Amino acid sequence: MNKAALLAALAVSAAPLASAQTLNNVRIMAPASPGGGWDQTSRAIQTVMQNQNLAKPVQVFNVSGAGGTIGLAQLYNSKGDGNQMMTMGLVMVGAILTNSSKVDLSRVTPLARLTGEYEVLVVPANSPYKSMKDFAAAWKANNGLAVAGGSAGGTDHMLVGLLAKSAGVDPKKMNYVPFSGGGETLAAVLGNQVAGAVAGYGEFEAQIKAGRLRAIGISAPKRQPGIDAQTFKEQGYAVELANWRGIVAPPGVSAADKAKLVGALDKMHASKEWQDTLKTRGWTDLYMSGSKYDIFLKTEANRAKGILQEIGLVK
Protein backbone atom coordinates (compact mmCIF):
# COMPACT_ATOMS: atom_id res chain seq x y z
CA MET A 1 0.00 0.00 0.00
CA ASN A 2 1.48 3.37 -0.99
CA LYS A 3 1.69 6.29 1.42
CA ALA A 4 -1.39 8.12 0.00
CA ALA A 5 -3.55 4.99 0.26
CA LEU A 6 -2.35 4.36 3.81
CA LEU A 7 -3.24 7.91 4.90
CA ALA A 8 -6.68 7.60 3.29
CA ALA A 9 -7.32 4.32 5.09
CA LEU A 10 -6.28 5.82 8.41
CA ALA A 11 -8.58 8.80 7.86
CA VAL A 12 -11.55 6.52 7.19
CA SER A 13 -10.82 4.35 10.23
CA ALA A 14 -10.44 7.44 12.45
CA ALA A 15 -13.75 9.03 11.37
CA PRO A 16 -16.08 6.83 13.47
CA LEU A 17 -13.92 7.45 16.57
CA ALA A 18 -14.08 11.23 16.16
CA SER A 19 -17.85 10.98 15.62
CA ALA A 20 -18.27 8.80 18.72
CA GLN A 21 -16.47 11.38 20.85
CA THR A 22 -18.80 14.20 19.83
CA LEU A 23 -22.35 14.16 21.17
CA ASN A 24 -25.04 15.00 18.64
CA ASN A 25 -28.08 17.25 19.02
CA VAL A 26 -27.75 18.05 22.73
CA ARG A 27 -30.48 20.15 24.31
CA ILE A 28 -30.01 22.00 27.60
CA MET A 29 -33.01 23.29 29.50
CA ALA A 30 -32.60 26.43 31.60
CA PRO A 31 -35.64 26.16 33.93
CA ALA A 32 -35.91 29.93 34.33
CA SER A 33 -36.22 33.10 32.26
CA PRO A 34 -33.38 34.26 29.98
CA GLY A 35 -30.61 36.23 31.68
CA GLY A 36 -30.62 34.57 35.09
CA GLY A 37 -27.99 32.34 36.64
CA TRP A 38 -29.28 29.05 35.25
CA ASP A 39 -29.64 30.57 31.79
CA GLN A 40 -26.12 32.03 31.89
CA THR A 41 -24.69 28.70 33.01
CA SER A 42 -26.56 26.80 30.29
CA ARG A 43 -25.28 29.12 27.58
CA ALA A 44 -21.72 28.96 28.90
CA ILE A 45 -21.90 25.15 28.68
CA GLN A 46 -23.33 25.44 25.17
CA THR A 47 -20.47 27.67 24.01
CA VAL A 48 -17.64 25.62 25.49
CA MET A 49 -19.04 22.25 24.43
CA GLN A 50 -19.43 23.40 20.84
CA ASN A 51 -16.05 25.13 20.71
CA GLN A 52 -14.31 22.07 22.18
CA ASN A 53 -16.13 19.70 19.77
CA LEU A 54 -17.68 17.84 22.69
CA ALA A 55 -21.21 18.26 21.33
CA LYS A 56 -22.70 19.71 18.14
CA PRO A 57 -25.16 21.27 17.87
CA VAL A 58 -26.13 22.33 21.40
CA GLN A 59 -29.46 24.09 21.87
CA VAL A 60 -30.48 25.99 25.01
CA PHE A 61 -34.17 26.54 25.74
CA ASN A 62 -35.99 28.18 28.66
CA VAL A 63 -38.89 26.83 30.73
CA SER A 64 -39.54 29.31 33.54
CA GLY A 65 -41.66 29.24 36.67
CA ALA A 66 -42.00 28.08 40.28
CA GLY A 67 -38.31 28.01 41.14
CA GLY A 68 -37.55 25.64 38.28
CA THR A 69 -40.13 23.01 39.20
CA ILE A 70 -42.16 23.57 36.02
CA GLY A 71 -39.04 22.76 34.02
CA LEU A 72 -38.36 19.77 36.27
CA ALA A 73 -41.83 18.40 35.54
CA GLN A 74 -41.16 18.77 31.80
CA LEU A 75 -37.83 16.95 32.21
CA TYR A 76 -39.73 14.03 33.76
CA ASN A 77 -41.74 13.75 30.55
CA SER A 78 -38.50 13.29 28.59
CA LYS A 79 -37.76 9.97 30.31
CA GLY A 80 -34.87 8.10 28.72
CA ASP A 81 -33.74 11.00 26.51
CA GLY A 82 -29.95 10.74 26.62
CA ASN A 83 -29.47 13.95 24.62
CA GLN A 84 -31.16 16.30 27.08
CA MET A 85 -29.79 18.00 30.19
CA MET A 86 -31.19 20.54 32.64
CA THR A 87 -29.28 23.13 34.64
CA MET A 88 -30.44 23.37 38.26
CA GLY A 89 -29.17 24.04 41.76
CA LEU A 90 -29.85 24.59 45.44
CA VAL A 91 -32.67 27.04 44.65
CA MET A 92 -34.56 24.22 42.92
CA VAL A 93 -33.95 21.87 45.85
CA GLY A 94 -35.70 24.38 48.11
CA ALA A 95 -38.44 25.24 45.62
CA ILE A 96 -39.47 21.58 45.32
CA LEU A 97 -40.24 21.60 49.03
CA THR A 98 -41.81 25.06 49.40
CA ASN A 99 -43.97 24.63 46.29
CA SER A 100 -45.04 21.11 47.31
CA SER A 101 -43.93 19.97 43.86
CA LYS A 102 -45.32 16.64 42.69
CA VAL A 103 -41.93 15.84 41.16
CA ASP A 104 -38.57 15.91 42.91
CA LEU A 105 -34.93 15.08 42.19
CA SER A 106 -35.06 11.48 43.38
CA ARG A 107 -35.60 10.08 39.89
CA VAL A 108 -33.54 12.40 37.68
CA THR A 109 -30.13 11.29 36.42
CA PRO A 110 -27.46 13.36 38.25
CA LEU A 111 -24.52 14.37 36.05
CA ALA A 112 -22.36 17.03 37.71
CA ARG A 113 -22.15 19.93 40.13
CA LEU A 114 -20.60 22.82 38.23
CA THR A 115 -20.19 26.11 40.03
CA GLY A 116 -21.23 27.95 43.14
CA GLU A 117 -21.24 31.21 44.98
CA TYR A 118 -20.76 31.71 48.69
CA GLU A 119 -23.05 34.08 50.54
CA VAL A 120 -22.23 36.99 52.80
CA LEU A 121 -24.04 38.70 55.65
CA VAL A 122 -23.62 42.46 55.28
CA VAL A 123 -24.50 45.44 57.43
CA PRO A 124 -24.41 49.17 56.62
CA ALA A 125 -20.99 50.77 57.04
CA ASN A 126 -22.28 52.80 60.04
CA SER A 127 -23.69 49.72 61.78
CA PRO A 128 -22.51 49.01 65.33
CA TYR A 129 -22.01 45.35 64.37
CA LYS A 130 -18.39 44.73 63.42
CA SER A 131 -18.43 40.93 63.48
CA MET A 132 -20.78 37.95 63.51
CA LYS A 133 -20.32 37.81 67.28
CA ASP A 134 -21.65 41.39 67.62
CA PHE A 135 -24.57 40.65 65.32
CA ALA A 136 -25.41 37.36 67.07
CA ALA A 137 -25.46 39.02 70.50
CA ALA A 138 -27.92 41.67 69.32
CA TRP A 139 -29.97 39.06 67.45
CA LYS A 140 -30.23 36.84 70.52
CA ALA A 141 -31.34 39.81 72.62
CA ASN A 142 -33.92 40.78 70.00
CA ASN A 143 -35.09 38.06 67.62
CA GLY A 144 -37.10 40.74 65.80
CA LEU A 145 -33.86 42.06 64.30
CA ALA A 146 -34.66 42.23 60.58
CA VAL A 147 -32.49 40.46 58.02
CA ALA A 148 -33.25 40.86 54.31
CA GLY A 149 -32.64 38.40 51.49
CA GLY A 150 -34.16 36.76 48.45
CA SER A 151 -37.44 34.89 48.12
CA ALA A 152 -38.83 32.86 51.02
CA GLY A 153 -37.37 29.37 51.08
CA GLY A 154 -34.45 30.26 48.83
CA THR A 155 -30.73 30.00 49.52
CA ASP A 156 -30.60 33.34 51.38
CA HIS A 157 -33.45 32.29 53.65
CA MET A 158 -31.75 28.94 54.33
CA LEU A 159 -28.52 30.69 55.31
CA VAL A 160 -30.28 33.09 57.66
CA GLY A 161 -32.02 30.12 59.28
CA LEU A 162 -28.68 28.36 59.79
CA LEU A 163 -27.11 31.52 61.21
CA ALA A 164 -30.06 32.09 63.56
CA LYS A 165 -29.83 28.57 64.93
CA SER A 166 -26.07 28.87 65.38
CA ALA A 167 -26.53 32.21 67.16
CA GLY A 168 -29.12 30.78 69.56
CA VAL A 169 -32.13 32.38 67.86
CA ASP A 170 -35.23 30.28 67.10
CA PRO A 171 -35.37 30.14 63.26
CA LYS A 172 -39.18 30.07 63.42
CA LYS A 173 -39.21 33.40 65.26
CA MET A 174 -36.52 35.25 63.28
CA ASN A 175 -37.57 38.30 61.28
CA TYR A 176 -36.62 37.44 57.70
CA VAL A 177 -37.64 40.03 55.10
CA PRO A 178 -37.84 38.46 51.62
CA PHE A 179 -37.41 40.43 48.40
CA SER A 180 -37.86 39.18 44.86
CA GLY A 181 -34.75 40.92 43.52
CA GLY A 182 -31.22 41.70 44.66
CA GLY A 183 -31.74 45.40 43.98
CA GLU A 184 -34.52 45.61 46.57
CA THR A 185 -32.43 43.77 49.15
CA LEU A 186 -29.52 46.12 48.54
CA ALA A 187 -31.74 49.19 48.86
CA ALA A 188 -33.20 47.93 52.14
CA VAL A 189 -29.82 47.42 53.81
CA LEU A 190 -28.28 50.61 52.42
CA GLY A 191 -31.33 52.53 53.64
CA ASN A 192 -31.01 51.05 57.16
CA GLN A 193 -34.47 49.50 56.82
CA VAL A 194 -33.01 46.21 58.04
CA ALA A 195 -30.15 45.35 60.38
CA GLY A 196 -28.43 43.15 57.81
CA ALA A 197 -28.84 41.39 54.51
CA VAL A 198 -27.76 38.14 52.90
CA ALA A 199 -26.97 37.36 49.26
CA GLY A 200 -24.22 36.02 47.05
CA TYR A 201 -21.03 38.06 47.41
CA GLY A 202 -21.36 39.35 43.84
CA GLU A 203 -24.64 41.12 44.69
CA PHE A 204 -22.89 43.30 47.28
CA GLU A 205 -19.32 43.42 45.95
CA ALA A 206 -19.41 46.95 44.53
CA GLN A 207 -20.94 48.45 47.69
CA ILE A 208 -18.53 46.55 49.95
CA LYS A 209 -15.54 47.80 47.97
CA ALA A 210 -16.97 51.31 47.96
CA GLY A 211 -17.13 51.21 51.77
CA ARG A 212 -20.92 51.53 52.00
CA LEU A 213 -21.45 47.99 53.30
CA ARG A 214 -19.44 45.77 55.66
CA ALA A 215 -19.30 42.01 55.18
CA ILE A 216 -19.28 40.45 58.64
CA GLY A 217 -19.14 36.85 57.48
CA ILE A 218 -19.03 34.55 54.47
CA SER A 219 -20.53 31.06 54.20
CA ALA A 220 -17.41 29.48 52.66
CA PRO A 221 -15.35 26.67 54.24
CA LYS A 222 -12.23 28.86 54.10
CA ARG A 223 -11.23 32.44 53.26
CA GLN A 224 -11.87 33.32 49.62
CA PRO A 225 -9.22 35.04 47.47
CA GLY A 226 -10.03 38.69 46.86
CA ILE A 227 -12.84 38.79 49.46
CA ASP A 228 -12.16 40.63 52.71
CA ALA A 229 -14.47 38.65 54.98
CA GLN A 230 -13.96 36.11 57.71
CA THR A 231 -15.83 32.83 57.38
CA PHE A 232 -18.64 32.17 59.82
CA LYS A 233 -16.82 29.01 60.86
CA GLU A 234 -13.64 30.80 61.92
CA GLN A 235 -15.78 33.15 64.02
CA GLY A 236 -17.21 30.18 65.92
CA TYR A 237 -20.45 29.61 63.97
CA ALA A 238 -20.63 26.20 62.28
CA VAL A 239 -22.35 27.45 59.15
CA GLU A 240 -21.32 26.65 55.60
CA LEU A 241 -23.49 26.99 52.49
CA ALA A 242 -22.86 27.37 48.76
CA ASN A 243 -25.47 28.48 46.27
CA TRP A 244 -24.35 25.78 43.83
CA ARG A 245 -25.44 25.05 40.28
CA GLY A 246 -25.43 21.63 38.71
CA ILE A 247 -26.78 19.70 35.78
CA VAL A 248 -28.97 16.60 35.49
CA ALA A 249 -30.52 14.44 32.77
CA PRO A 250 -34.06 12.99 32.60
CA PRO A 251 -35.07 9.88 34.51
CA GLY A 252 -34.43 6.52 32.88
CA VAL A 253 -31.31 7.51 30.92
CA SER A 254 -29.20 4.45 30.11
CA ALA A 255 -25.87 3.90 31.87
CA ALA A 256 -24.09 4.29 28.53
CA ASP A 257 -25.78 7.63 27.77
CA LYS A 258 -25.07 8.89 31.29
CA ALA A 259 -21.40 7.95 30.90
CA LYS A 260 -21.21 9.89 27.61
CA LEU A 261 -22.75 13.00 29.14
CA VAL A 262 -20.58 12.87 32.27
CA GLY A 263 -17.51 12.26 30.10
CA ALA A 264 -18.28 15.32 27.98
CA LEU A 265 -18.80 17.46 31.08
CA ASP A 266 -15.54 16.20 32.60
CA LYS A 267 -13.69 17.21 29.42
CA MET A 268 -15.47 20.57 29.37
CA HIS A 269 -14.42 21.24 32.96
CA ALA A 270 -10.80 20.31 32.18
CA SER A 271 -10.63 22.67 29.21
CA LYS A 272 -8.83 26.00 29.44
CA GLU A 273 -11.87 27.66 27.87
CA TRP A 274 -14.12 26.58 30.76
CA GLN A 275 -11.54 27.60 33.36
CA ASP A 276 -11.26 31.00 31.66
CA THR A 277 -15.06 31.27 31.67
CA LEU A 278 -15.12 30.68 35.44
CA LYS A 279 -12.57 33.45 35.99
CA THR A 280 -14.30 35.90 33.65
CA ARG A 281 -17.71 35.40 35.25
CA GLY A 282 -16.43 35.18 38.82
CA TRP A 283 -17.88 31.70 39.34
CA THR A 284 -16.36 29.46 42.02
CA ASP A 285 -15.33 26.08 40.66
CA LEU A 286 -17.20 23.40 42.66
CA TYR A 287 -17.00 20.67 40.03
CA MET A 288 -18.06 17.18 41.07
CA SER A 289 -19.36 14.45 38.77
CA GLY A 290 -20.48 10.85 38.66
CA SER A 291 -21.33 8.87 41.80
CA LYS A 292 -20.01 11.61 44.13
CA TYR A 293 -22.60 14.00 42.74
CA ASP A 294 -25.33 11.34 43.08
CA ILE A 295 -24.59 11.16 46.81
CA PHE A 296 -24.20 14.93 47.18
CA LEU A 297 -27.60 15.60 45.59
CA LYS A 298 -29.40 13.22 47.96
CA THR A 299 -27.56 14.64 50.98
CA GLU A 300 -28.29 18.24 49.96
CA ALA A 301 -32.00 17.50 49.45
CA ASN A 302 -32.21 16.08 52.98
CA ARG A 303 -30.23 19.00 54.38
CA ALA A 304 -32.47 21.59 52.70
CA LYS A 305 -35.58 19.86 54.01
CA GLY A 306 -34.19 19.94 57.54
CA ILE A 307 -33.36 23.65 57.31
CA LEU A 308 -36.76 24.59 55.89
CA GLN A 309 -38.52 22.52 58.56
CA GLU A 310 -36.64 24.41 61.27
CA ILE A 311 -37.63 27.71 59.66
CA GLY A 312 -41.25 26.51 59.62
CA LEU A 313 -41.79 26.61 55.84
CA VAL A 314 -42.02 22.85 55.42
CA LYS A 315 -43.76 20.29 57.63
Coordinates of C-alpha atoms in Angstrom, one line a residue:
M1 CA 0.0 0.0 0.0
N2 CA 1.5 3.4 -1.0
K3 CA 1.7 6.3 1.4
A4 CA -1.4 8.1 0.0
A5 CA -3.5 5.0 0.3
L6 CA -2.4 4.4 3.8
L7 CA -3.2 7.9 4.9
A8 CA -6.7 7.6 3.3
A9 CA -7.3 4.3 5.1
L10 CA -6.3 5.8 8.4
A11 CA -8.6 8.8 7.9
V12 CA -11.6 6.5 7.2
S13 CA -10.8 4.4 10.2
A14 CA -10.4 7.4 12.5
A15 CA -13.7 9.0 11.4
P16 CA -16.1 6.8 13.5
L17 CA -13.9 7.5 16.6
A18 CA -14.1 11.2 16.2
S19 CA -17.8 11.0 15.6
A20 CA -18.3 8.8 18.7
Q21 CA -16.5 11.4 20.9
T22 CA -18.8 14.2 19.8
L23 CA -22.4 14.2 21.2
N24 CA -25.0 15.0 18.6
N25 CA -28.1 17.3 19.0
V26 CA -27.7 18.0 22.7
R27 CA -30.5 20.2 24.3
I28 CA -30.0 22.0 27.6
M29 CA -33.0 23.3 29.5
A30 CA -32.6 26.4 31.6
P31 CA -35.6 26.2 33.9
A32 CA -35.9 29.9 34.3
S33 CA -36.2 33.1 32.3
P34 CA -33.4 34.3 30.0
G35 CA -30.6 36.2 31.7
G36 CA -30.6 34.6 35.1
G37 CA -28.0 32.3 36.6
W38 CA -29.3 29.0 35.3
D39 CA -29.6 30.6 31.8
Q40 CA -26.1 32.0 31.9
T41 CA -24.7 28.7 33.0
S42 CA -26.6 26.8 30.3
R43 CA -25.3 29.1 27.6
A44 CA -21.7 29.0 28.9
I45 CA -21.9 25.1 28.7
Q46 CA -23.3 25.4 25.2
T47 CA -20.5 27.7 24.0
V48 CA -17.6 25.6 25.5
M49 CA -19.0 22.3 24.4
Q50 CA -19.4 23.4 20.8
N51 CA -16.0 25.1 20.7
Q52 CA -14.3 22.1 22.2
N53 CA -16.1 19.7 19.8
L54 CA -17.7 17.8 22.7
A55 CA -21.2 18.3 21.3
K56 CA -22.7 19.7 18.1
P57 CA -25.2 21.3 17.9
V58 CA -26.1 22.3 21.4
Q59 CA -29.5 24.1 21.9
V60 CA -30.5 26.0 25.0
F61 CA -34.2 26.5 25.7
N62 CA -36.0 28.2 28.7
V63 CA -38.9 26.8 30.7
S64 CA -39.5 29.3 33.5
G65 CA -41.7 29.2 36.7
A66 CA -42.0 28.1 40.3
G67 CA -38.3 28.0 41.1
G68 CA -37.5 25.6 38.3
T69 CA -40.1 23.0 39.2
I70 CA -42.2 23.6 36.0
G71 CA -39.0 22.8 34.0
L72 CA -38.4 19.8 36.3
A73 CA -41.8 18.4 35.5
Q74 CA -41.2 18.8 31.8
L75 CA -37.8 16.9 32.2
Y76 CA -39.7 14.0 33.8
N77 CA -41.7 13.8 30.5
S78 CA -38.5 13.3 28.6
K79 CA -37.8 10.0 30.3
G80 CA -34.9 8.1 28.7
D81 CA -33.7 11.0 26.5
G82 CA -30.0 10.7 26.6
N83 CA -29.5 13.9 24.6
Q84 CA -31.2 16.3 27.1
M85 CA -29.8 18.0 30.2
M86 CA -31.2 20.5 32.6
T87 CA -29.3 23.1 34.6
M88 CA -30.4 23.4 38.3
G89 CA -29.2 24.0 41.8
L90 CA -29.9 24.6 45.4
V91 CA -32.7 27.0 44.6
M92 CA -34.6 24.2 42.9
V93 CA -33.9 21.9 45.9
G94 CA -35.7 24.4 48.1
A95 CA -38.4 25.2 45.6
I96 CA -39.5 21.6 45.3
L97 CA -40.2 21.6 49.0
T98 CA -41.8 25.1 49.4
N99 CA -44.0 24.6 46.3
S100 CA -45.0 21.1 47.3
S101 CA -43.9 20.0 43.9
K102 CA -45.3 16.6 42.7
V103 CA -41.9 15.8 41.2
D104 CA -38.6 15.9 42.9
L105 CA -34.9 15.1 42.2
S106 CA -35.1 11.5 43.4
R107 CA -35.6 10.1 39.9
V108 CA -33.5 12.4 37.7
T109 CA -30.1 11.3 36.4
P110 CA -27.5 13.4 38.3
L111 CA -24.5 14.4 36.1
A112 CA -22.4 17.0 37.7
R113 CA -22.2 19.9 40.1
L114 CA -20.6 22.8 38.2
T115 CA -20.2 26.1 40.0
G116 CA -21.2 28.0 43.1
E117 CA -21.2 31.2 45.0
Y118 CA -20.8 31.7 48.7
E119 CA -23.0 34.1 50.5
V120 CA -22.2 37.0 52.8
L121 CA -24.0 38.7 55.7
V122 CA -23.6 42.5 55.3
V123 CA -24.5 45.4 57.4
P124 CA -24.4 49.2 56.6
A125 CA -21.0 50.8 57.0
N126 CA -22.3 52.8 60.0
S127 CA -23.7 49.7 61.8
P128 CA -22.5 49.0 65.3
Y129 CA -22.0 45.4 64.4
K130 CA -18.4 44.7 63.4
S131 CA -18.4 40.9 63.5
M132 CA -20.8 38.0 63.5
K133 CA -20.3 37.8 67.3
D134 CA -21.6 41.4 67.6
F135 CA -24.6 40.7 65.3
A136 CA -25.4 37.4 67.1
A137 CA -25.5 39.0 70.5
A138 CA -27.9 41.7 69.3
W139 CA -30.0 39.1 67.4
K140 CA -30.2 36.8 70.5
A141 CA -31.3 39.8 72.6
N142 CA -33.9 40.8 70.0
N143 CA -35.1 38.1 67.6
G144 CA -37.1 40.7 65.8
L145 CA -33.9 42.1 64.3
A146 CA -34.7 42.2 60.6
V147 CA -32.5 40.5 58.0
A148 CA -33.2 40.9 54.3
G149 CA -32.6 38.4 51.5
G150 CA -34.2 36.8 48.5
S151 CA -37.4 34.9 48.1
A152 CA -38.8 32.9 51.0
G153 CA -37.4 29.4 51.1
G154 CA -34.5 30.3 48.8
T155 CA -30.7 30.0 49.5
D156 CA -30.6 33.3 51.4
H157 CA -33.5 32.3 53.6
M158 CA -31.8 28.9 54.3
L159 CA -28.5 30.7 55.3
V160 CA -30.3 33.1 57.7
G161 CA -32.0 30.1 59.3
L162 CA -28.7 28.4 59.8
L163 CA -27.1 31.5 61.2
A164 CA -30.1 32.1 63.6
K165 CA -29.8 28.6 64.9
S166 CA -26.1 28.9 65.4
A167 CA -26.5 32.2 67.2
G168 CA -29.1 30.8 69.6
V169 CA -32.1 32.4 67.9
D170 CA -35.2 30.3 67.1
P171 CA -35.4 30.1 63.3
K172 CA -39.2 30.1 63.4
K173 CA -39.2 33.4 65.3
M174 CA -36.5 35.2 63.3
N175 CA -37.6 38.3 61.3
Y176 CA -36.6 37.4 57.7
V177 CA -37.6 40.0 55.1
P178 CA -37.8 38.5 51.6
F179 CA -37.4 40.4 48.4
S180 CA -37.9 39.2 44.9
G181 CA -34.8 40.9 43.5
G182 CA -31.2 41.7 44.7
G183 CA -31.7 45.4 44.0
E184 CA -34.5 45.6 46.6
T185 CA -32.4 43.8 49.2
L186 CA -29.5 46.1 48.5
A187 CA -31.7 49.2 48.9
A188 CA -33.2 47.9 52.1
V189 CA -29.8 47.4 53.8
L190 CA -28.3 50.6 52.4
G191 CA -31.3 52.5 53.6
N192 CA -31.0 51.0 57.2
Q193 CA -34.5 49.5 56.8
V194 CA -33.0 46.2 58.0
A195 CA -30.2 45.3 60.4
G196 CA -28.4 43.2 57.8
A197 CA -28.8 41.4 54.5
V198 CA -27.8 38.1 52.9
A199 CA -27.0 37.4 49.3
G200 CA -24.2 36.0 47.0
Y201 CA -21.0 38.1 47.4
G202 CA -21.4 39.4 43.8
E203 CA -24.6 41.1 44.7
F204 CA -22.9 43.3 47.3
E205 CA -19.3 43.4 46.0
A206 CA -19.4 47.0 44.5
Q207 CA -20.9 48.4 47.7
I208 CA -18.5 46.6 50.0
K209 CA -15.5 47.8 48.0
A210 CA -17.0 51.3 48.0
G211 CA -17.1 51.2 51.8
R212 CA -20.9 51.5 52.0
L213 CA -21.5 48.0 53.3
R214 CA -19.4 45.8 55.7
A215 CA -19.3 42.0 55.2
I216 CA -19.3 40.5 58.6
G217 CA -19.1 36.9 57.5
I218 CA -19.0 34.6 54.5
S219 CA -20.5 31.1 54.2
A220 CA -17.4 29.5 52.7
P221 CA -15.4 26.7 54.2
K222 CA -12.2 28.9 54.1
R223 CA -11.2 32.4 53.3
Q224 CA -11.9 33.3 49.6
P225 CA -9.2 35.0 47.5
G226 CA -10.0 38.7 46.9
I227 CA -12.8 38.8 49.5
D228 CA -12.2 40.6 52.7
A229 CA -14.5 38.7 55.0
Q230 CA -14.0 36.1 57.7
T231 CA -15.8 32.8 57.4
F232 CA -18.6 32.2 59.8
K233 CA -16.8 29.0 60.9
E234 CA -13.6 30.8 61.9
Q235 CA -15.8 33.1 64.0
G236 CA -17.2 30.2 65.9
Y237 CA -20.4 29.6 64.0
A238 CA -20.6 26.2 62.3
V239 CA -22.4 27.4 59.2
E240 CA -21.3 26.7 55.6
L241 CA -23.5 27.0 52.5
A242 CA -22.9 27.4 48.8
N243 CA -25.5 28.5 46.3
W244 CA -24.3 25.8 43.8
R245 CA -25.4 25.0 40.3
G246 CA -25.4 21.6 38.7
I247 CA -26.8 19.7 35.8
V248 CA -29.0 16.6 35.5
A249 CA -30.5 14.4 32.8
P250 CA -34.1 13.0 32.6
P251 CA -35.1 9.9 34.5
G252 CA -34.4 6.5 32.9
V253 CA -31.3 7.5 30.9
S254 CA -29.2 4.5 30.1
A255 CA -25.9 3.9 31.9
A256 CA -24.1 4.3 28.5
D257 CA -25.8 7.6 27.8
K258 CA -25.1 8.9 31.3
A259 CA -21.4 7.9 30.9
K260 CA -21.2 9.9 27.6
L261 CA -22.8 13.0 29.1
V262 CA -20.6 12.9 32.3
G263 CA -17.5 12.3 30.1
A264 CA -18.3 15.3 28.0
L265 CA -18.8 17.5 31.1
D266 CA -15.5 16.2 32.6
K267 CA -13.7 17.2 29.4
M268 CA -15.5 20.6 29.4
H269 CA -14.4 21.2 33.0
A270 CA -10.8 20.3 32.2
S271 CA -10.6 22.7 29.2
K272 CA -8.8 26.0 29.4
E273 CA -11.9 27.7 27.9
W274 CA -14.1 26.6 30.8
Q275 CA -11.5 27.6 33.4
D276 CA -11.3 31.0 31.7
T277 CA -15.1 31.3 31.7
L278 CA -15.1 30.7 35.4
K279 CA -12.6 33.5 36.0
T280 CA -14.3 35.9 33.6
R281 CA -17.7 35.4 35.2
G282 CA -16.4 35.2 38.8
W283 CA -17.9 31.7 39.3
T284 CA -16.4 29.5 42.0
D285 CA -15.3 26.1 40.7
L286 CA -17.2 23.4 42.7
Y287 CA -17.0 20.7 40.0
M288 CA -18.1 17.2 41.1
S289 CA -19.4 14.4 38.8
G290 CA -20.5 10.8 38.7
S291 CA -21.3 8.9 41.8
K292 CA -20.0 11.6 44.1
Y293 CA -22.6 14.0 42.7
D294 CA -25.3 11.3 43.1
I295 CA -24.6 11.2 46.8
F296 CA -24.2 14.9 47.2
L297 CA -27.6 15.6 45.6
K298 CA -29.4 13.2 48.0
T299 CA -27.6 14.6 51.0
E300 CA -28.3 18.2 50.0
A301 CA -32.0 17.5 49.5
N302 CA -32.2 16.1 53.0
R303 CA -30.2 19.0 54.4
A304 CA -32.5 21.6 52.7
K305 CA -35.6 19.9 54.0
G306 CA -34.2 19.9 57.5
I307 CA -33.4 23.7 57.3
L308 CA -36.8 24.6 55.9
Q309 CA -38.5 22.5 58.6
E310 CA -36.6 24.4 61.3
I311 CA -37.6 27.7 59.7
G312 CA -41.2 26.5 59.6
L313 CA -41.8 26.6 55.8
V314 CA -42.0 22.8 55.4
K315 CA -43.8 20.3 57.6

